[in-house]
């Protein structure tokens, strides 16, 4: 049993929108009751569409924002704003957009050395050595050190971003759609790199993605989110083979399959994605669910089960 | 995997400076402006070498001589002389030095304070941001010349005080520009990445975000240069800026007011100098903006 | 007679670093009512080629072709006036970013009716009726009220539906969809693709779908054209393409899909797409191809006949299934 790197219990985050000096704003429940844990060397995938709260989750786990409810523990230490500075080096992030995640005015060497400079780790010589080691680890050449980000392709920039995330020797990497913005042929290069790094360094991954084929390939466990809540969570193979929540089923069936002979039973969801400003009472998925009944609209289902949990009054049987 | 060397048709990627010049060069007005401005700078720096006479030297016998090509002119004084017999050409050339000095000092002062305040406003909590911006709005509400006059009236008429006044008046533009850029860049991923790495607010402001906000500031600096020259000239004209006998172009205009009909060259040449310089800088500033704006880039 | 006939289309841009050939000798043929998918990654020139056909490129682009005709009309020789009568009416296009494709200052109704006014010269009431009809056809609920909405009040999926409504307003014979669902969520993507397929079946218009997603291709297209670095490298019916790809790039692309992975480490295509500054002398794919030899590196390959998938290759793949990995490919993707 590997060590648990990150554990979250009932994490929630509310935002106040539209308030002013004289007016009370409305409350947006961007994330509610998220509970999960990730062990070293394992990958938890978070799956969902716009408004599901996965970006908020990323911001909470990387300690950029404080949760309004719940508890987050990193390496067993509770993450409160007072302990953030100490815990920063253990959680790092790789973003989706390789074109926006690197400072256009900094050379690669400076970008990679920055976390060390900011945390006052080591002298100039040690920093240079670490930067060189990381560049080699992710497949960059030494001469790339003096170049600016715009001189690199999307895949290379993502490698630089991954190297930067590894500088402080983190235990957990939050990967926010790391390959969605890359071409297919580059995607597999970066996925392979991530898999190798995980094996070599024993990293835990929180892998956020909407691309189910990528998730199926890299994840060990999957969490499906809808409108800020977890609707299903469990081991990967289980969830993909026997999805129990109607939304998971719809998501899987909506993903195009690269096989012209396959004619899947397409579940066509009616209606639009909901807005987190207007969360309906009861089950958040009720307005779009094809098996909705009265109880679904009134009582919110709780996340139940042990290894394979689902939040539904009438879950699918596999 | 192939290992043999690949015959390729290589094209060198141009350096950022070469790319900038490619776009800048297309705007003919801007290039003309650039040359004129360069000439202006050279004149300002080398005034002592270029000017035939000392600007304060008076030749009483040659007072109010018309320009060389007109009736009664002398080639020793190519652009004529003023009522006290001082050579116009020398005065104009030295005036360039004053104007250049004014432009540089004002822009540096306004930009540095404006950038710092703008950074603060961009990163500050909402209440502080609002406070700062309302203060800037108040400053902007004043007609710039009026504010400068008031300040100069309090501090006393001199070129230094005029420069301080103009800098204060120009500074809100930089605050606004910087703040707008900061707000746009602040939510970008690379800033978040710096935060996750542990960067504090000071580093975020000056090292991470500021270098990415420079393009509009550079353009504003170029255009402020000309505004500073115009404002200094206006103050000089009103007697609130450089004091006579300083050969500042605006001050020269003030002294020459009564000679508009009698000796047109005393008034026209300083006015022309101001016009040409300001026009050149504005053309150049326009070209700079087009060349630096990434949305207008084509490759 | 093909509806759209393009032969040897070449587009060059004048850039700060010299001329850049974004599209290089592309041939395209679309029959009436056909669904063609154009697949390619960034740098393949697929969008530029279609923009050139529509005449929407900026002045820095030089478009040349041996043949470029739509419904018998030569597009190269059209006057701007004649082109405006054609584009938007018989040939329509929808784009990737639905939120920014609509003018934020005008209501949805205004923008839909604008097209009707311009091309069909209907009167006010007829335009209003047709606009409601169109919004219904694209599956927008409560169309009457939506006509008065502004684009920022609509979601991405809704905006894309409005774009489709504008595009089909004049019953075009050809609709070009440039990555219409890339910016949308998966469940919305399924809705939009189903809508396009339904519309295509109903109206019998030809549909060109530009995408980089092989799943979308497999489910929607009948014929596929694969593009790489500005050139067309393969052109086959969809079944044949997935089962018997002829060009090594197509095979590698299919092999790199995570859903086809048999091992934890995915097969990759080493290297990067050639840019403006490093175009190889022979086959453009040779630097990354496991089968490339000296001939490939020096001589540009010919375009093979349809039985061999119109592949642009010296050594096309035989009748095998897509290869699992280009032989000798470094598993983690060697640095470019």
PDB file of N, CA and C in Angstrom, chain B residues 230-276:
ATOM      1  N   UNK B 230       4.835  69.898 -26.018  1.00  0.00           N
ATOM      2  CA  UNK B 230       3.782  70.881 -26.263  1.00  0.00           C
ATOM      3  C   UNK B 230       3.408  71.607 -24.987  1.00  0.00           C
ATOM      4  N   UNK B 231       3.246  70.831 -23.911  1.00  0.00           N
ATOM      5  CA  UNK B 231       2.848  71.462 -22.644  1.00  0.00           C
ATOM      6  C   UNK B 231       3.939  72.393 -22.123  1.00  0.00           C
ATOM      7  N   UNK B 232       5.185  71.963 -22.236  1.00  0.00           N
ATOM      8  CA  UNK B 232       6.283  72.824 -21.788  1.00  0.00           C
ATOM      9  C   UNK B 232       6.308  74.102 -22.607  1.00  0.00           C
ATOM     10  N   UNK B 233       6.077  73.964 -23.905  1.00  0.00           N
ATOM     11  CA  UNK B 233       6.041  75.147 -24.769  1.00  0.00           C
ATOM     12  C   UNK B 233       4.886  76.063 -24.368  1.00  0.00           C
ATOM     13  N   UNK B 234       3.732  75.455 -24.092  1.00  0.00           N
ATOM     14  CA  UNK B 234       2.584  76.273 -23.686  1.00  0.00           C
ATOM     15  C   UNK B 234       2.882  77.009 -22.384  1.00  0.00           C
ATOM     16  N   UNK B 235       3.457  76.292 -21.439  1.00  0.00           N
ATOM     17  CA  UNK B 235       3.793  76.948 -20.173  1.00  0.00           C
ATOM     18  C   UNK B 235       4.824  78.035 -20.377  1.00  0.00           C
ATOM     19  N   UNK B 236       5.773  77.726 -21.255  1.00  0.00           N
ATOM     20  CA  UNK B 236       6.772  78.740 -21.546  1.00  0.00           C
ATOM     21  C   UNK B 236       6.147  79.968 -22.178  1.00  0.00           C
ATOM     22  N   UNK B 237       5.199  79.714 -23.066  1.00  0.00           N
ATOM     23  CA  UNK B 237       4.500  80.814 -23.724  1.00  0.00           C
ATOM     24  C   UNK B 237       3.777  81.664 -22.701  1.00  0.00           C
ATOM     25  N   UNK B 238       3.252  81.028 -21.670  1.00  0.00           N
ATOM     26  CA  UNK B 238       2.511  81.777 -20.652  1.00  0.00           C
ATOM     27  C   UNK B 238       3.423  82.381 -19.616  1.00  0.00           C
ATOM     28  N   UNK B 239       4.720  82.150 -19.791  1.00  0.00           N
ATOM     29  CA  UNK B 239       5.657  82.720 -18.841  1.00  0.00           C
ATOM     30  C   UNK B 239       5.803  81.895 -17.580  1.00  0.00           C
ATOM     31  N   UNK B 240       5.234  80.695 -17.578  1.00  0.00           N
ATOM     32  CA  UNK B 240       5.271  79.871 -16.369  1.00  0.00           C
ATOM     33  C   UNK B 240       6.273  78.741 -16.473  1.00  0.00           C
ATOM     34  N   UNK B 241       6.966  78.664 -17.549  1.00  0.00           N
ATOM     35  CA  UNK B 241       7.898  77.545 -17.717  1.00  0.00           C
ATOM     36  C   UNK B 241       9.318  78.053 -17.665  1.00  0.00           C
ATOM     37  N   UNK B 242      10.044  77.715 -18.689  1.00  0.00           N
ATOM     38  CA  UNK B 242      11.417  78.197 -18.750  1.00  0.00           C
ATOM     39  C   UNK B 242      11.386  79.714 -18.824  1.00  0.00           C
ATOM     40  N   UNK B 243      12.273  80.319 -18.082  1.00  0.00           N
ATOM     41  CA  UNK B 243      12.298  81.776 -18.047  1.00  0.00           C
ATOM     42  C   UNK B 243      13.291  82.310 -19.070  1.00  0.00           C
ATOM     43  N   UNK B 244      13.003  83.495 -19.637  1.00  0.00           N
ATOM     44  CA  UNK B 244      14.009  84.090 -20.542  1.00  0.00           C
ATOM     45  C   UNK B 244      15.285  84.334 -19.755  1.00  0.00           C
ATOM     46  N   UNK B 245      16.489  84.259 -20.280  1.00  0.00           N
ATOM     47  CA  UNK B 245      16.803  84.135 -21.703  1.00  0.00           C
ATOM     48  C   UNK B 245      16.917  82.695 -22.208  1.00  0.00           C
ATOM     49  N   UNK B 246      16.373  81.705 -21.485  1.00  0.00           N
ATOM     50  CA  UNK B 246      16.496  80.325 -21.935  1.00  0.00           C
ATOM     51  C   UNK B 246      15.879  80.169 -23.318  1.00  0.00           C
ATOM     52  N   UNK B 247      16.568  79.556 -24.249  1.00  0.00           N
ATOM     53  CA  UNK B 247      16.056  79.445 -25.620  1.00  0.00           C
ATOM     54  C   UNK B 247      15.054  78.306 -25.796  1.00  0.00           C
ATOM     55  N   UNK B 248      14.139  78.159 -24.876  1.00  0.00           N
ATOM     56  CA  UNK B 248      13.112  77.112 -25.021  1.00  0.00           C
ATOM     57  C   UNK B 248      12.105  77.616 -26.039  1.00  0.00           C
ATOM     58  N   UNK B 249      11.609  76.722 -26.878  1.00  0.00           N
ATOM     59  CA  UNK B 249      10.793  77.158 -28.019  1.00  0.00           C
ATOM     60  C   UNK B 249       9.547  77.915 -27.596  1.00  0.00           C
ATOM     61  N   UNK B 250       8.897  77.455 -26.542  1.00  0.00           N
ATOM     62  CA  UNK B 250       7.693  78.150 -26.099  1.00  0.00           C
ATOM     63  C   UNK B 250       8.016  79.537 -25.572  1.00  0.00           C
ATOM     64  N   UNK B 251       9.074  79.631 -24.816  1.00  0.00           N
ATOM     65  CA  UNK B 251       9.493  80.927 -24.273  1.00  0.00           C
ATOM     66  C   UNK B 251       9.842  81.884 -25.415  1.00  0.00           C
ATOM     67  N   UNK B 252      10.477  81.334 -26.449  1.00  0.00           N
ATOM     68  CA  UNK B 252      10.807  82.170 -27.602  1.00  0.00           C
ATOM     69  C   UNK B 252       9.533  82.715 -28.233  1.00  0.00           C
ATOM     70  N   UNK B 253       8.515  81.887 -28.280  1.00  0.00           N
ATOM     71  CA  UNK B 253       7.240  82.337 -28.840  1.00  0.00           C
ATOM     72  C   UNK B 253       6.661  83.466 -28.014  1.00  0.00           C
ATOM     73  N   UNK B 254       6.771  83.327 -26.703  1.00  0.00           N
ATOM     74  CA  UNK B 254       6.208  84.367 -25.829  1.00  0.00           C
ATOM     75  C   UNK B 254       6.889  85.701 -26.085  1.00  0.00           C
ATOM     76  N   UNK B 255       8.192  85.665 -26.182  1.00  0.00           N
ATOM     77  CA  UNK B 255       8.919  86.921 -26.383  1.00  0.00           C
ATOM     78  C   UNK B 255       8.603  87.528 -27.729  1.00  0.00           C
ATOM     79  N   UNK B 256       8.189  86.688 -28.686  1.00  0.00           N
ATOM     80  CA  UNK B 256       8.056  87.195 -30.055  1.00  0.00           C
ATOM     81  C   UNK B 256       6.640  87.611 -30.401  1.00  0.00           C
ATOM     82  N   UNK B 257       5.747  87.533 -29.427  1.00  0.00           N
ATOM     83  CA  UNK B 257       4.336  87.794 -29.712  1.00  0.00           C
ATOM     84  C   UNK B 257       4.106  89.095 -30.463  1.00  0.00           C
ATOM     85  N   UNK B 258       4.767  90.158 -29.975  1.00  0.00           N
ATOM     86  CA  UNK B 258       4.482  91.460 -30.574  1.00  0.00           C
ATOM     87  C   UNK B 258       5.077  91.617 -31.970  1.00  0.00           C
ATOM     88  N   UNK B 259       5.919  90.669 -32.384  1.00  0.00           N
ATOM     89  CA  UNK B 259       6.594  90.857 -33.665  1.00  0.00           C
ATOM     90  C   UNK B 259       5.949  90.064 -34.790  1.00  0.00           C
ATOM     91  N   UNK B 260       4.754  89.537 -34.562  1.00  0.00           N
ATOM     92  CA  UNK B 260       4.126  88.657 -35.556  1.00  0.00           C
ATOM     93  C   UNK B 260       4.073  89.324 -36.934  1.00  0.00           C
ATOM     94  N   UNK B 261       3.691  90.580 -36.982  1.00  0.00           N
ATOM     95  CA  UNK B 261       3.564  91.234 -38.285  1.00  0.00           C
ATOM     96  C   UNK B 261       4.893  91.822 -38.746  1.00  0.00           C
ATOM     97  N   UNK B 262       5.651  92.328 -37.788  1.00  0.00           N
ATOM     98  CA  UNK B 262       6.868  93.044 -38.175  1.00  0.00           C
ATOM     99  C   UNK B 262       7.978  92.082 -38.588  1.00  0.00           C
ATOM    100  N   UNK B 263       8.162  91.048 -37.777  1.00  0.00           N
ATOM    101  CA  UNK B 263       9.285  90.137 -38.052  1.00  0.00           C
ATOM    102  C   UNK B 263       8.775  88.706 -37.924  1.00  0.00           C
ATOM    103  N   UNK B 264       8.165  88.224 -38.971  1.00  0.00           N
ATOM    104  CA  UNK B 264       7.472  86.940 -38.927  1.00  0.00           C
ATOM    105  C   UNK B 264       8.389  85.793 -38.552  1.00  0.00           C
ATOM    106  N   UNK B 265       9.680  85.905 -38.847  1.00  0.00           N
ATOM    107  CA  UNK B 265      10.568  84.765 -38.634  1.00  0.00           C
ATOM    108  C   UNK B 265      10.818  84.510 -37.151  1.00  0.00           C
ATOM    109  N   UNK B 266      10.651  85.524 -36.341  1.00  0.00           N
ATOM    110  CA  UNK B 266      10.896  85.330 -34.907  1.00  0.00           C
ATOM    111  C   UNK B 266       9.825  84.423 -34.284  1.00  0.00           C
ATOM    112  N   UNK B 267       8.640  84.506 -34.858  1.00  0.00           N
ATOM    113  CA  UNK B 267       7.524  83.706 -34.336  1.00  0.00           C
ATOM    114  C   UNK B 267       7.416  82.362 -35.058  1.00  0.00           C
ATOM    115  N   UNK B 268       7.574  82.424 -36.405  1.00  0.00           N
ATOM    116  CA  UNK B 268       7.298  81.238 -37.212  1.00  0.00           C
ATOM    117  C   UNK B 268       8.246  80.089 -36.941  1.00  0.00           C
ATOM    118  N   UNK B 269       9.536  80.397 -36.830  1.00  0.00           N
ATOM    119  CA  UNK B 269      10.482  79.282 -36.739  1.00  0.00           C
ATOM    120  C   UNK B 269      10.345  78.468 -35.457  1.00  0.00           C
ATOM    121  N   UNK B 270      10.231  79.091 -34.296  1.00  0.00           N
ATOM    122  CA  UNK B 270       9.996  78.252 -33.103  1.00  0.00           C
ATOM    123  C   UNK B 270       8.694  77.460 -33.224  1.00  0.00           C
ATOM    124  N   UNK B 271       7.663  78.105 -33.764  1.00  0.00           N
ATOM    125  CA  UNK B 271       6.390  77.404 -33.924  1.00  0.00           C
ATOM    126  C   UNK B 271       6.547  76.208 -34.833  1.00  0.00           C
ATOM    127  N   UNK B 272       7.264  76.428 -35.955  1.00  0.00           N
ATOM    128  CA  UNK B 272       7.505  75.333 -36.895  1.00  0.00           C
ATOM    129  C   UNK B 272       8.297  74.216 -36.243  1.00  0.00           C
ATOM    130  N   UNK B 273       9.275  74.599 -35.447  1.00  0.00           N
ATOM    131  CA  UNK B 273      10.094  73.582 -34.777  1.00  0.00           C
ATOM    132  C   UNK B 273       9.224  72.708 -33.893  1.00  0.00           C
ATOM    133  N   UNK B 274       8.352  73.355 -33.134  1.00  0.00           N
ATOM    134  CA  UNK B 274       7.455  72.580 -32.269  1.00  0.00           C
ATOM    135  C   UNK B 274       6.574  71.672 -33.118  1.00  0.00           C
ATOM    136  N   UNK B 275       5.984  72.237 -34.161  1.00  0.00           N
ATOM    137  CA  UNK B 275       5.074  71.470 -35.020  1.00  0.00           C
ATOM    138  C   UNK B 275       5.754  70.241 -35.599  1.00  0.00           C
ATOM    139  N   UNK B 276       6.922  70.465 -36.192  1.00  0.00           N
ATOM    140  CA  UNK B 276       7.600  69.354 -36.869  1.00  0.00           C
ATOM    141  C   UNK B 276       7.986  68.267 -35.881  1.00  0.00           C
TER     142      UNK B 276
END
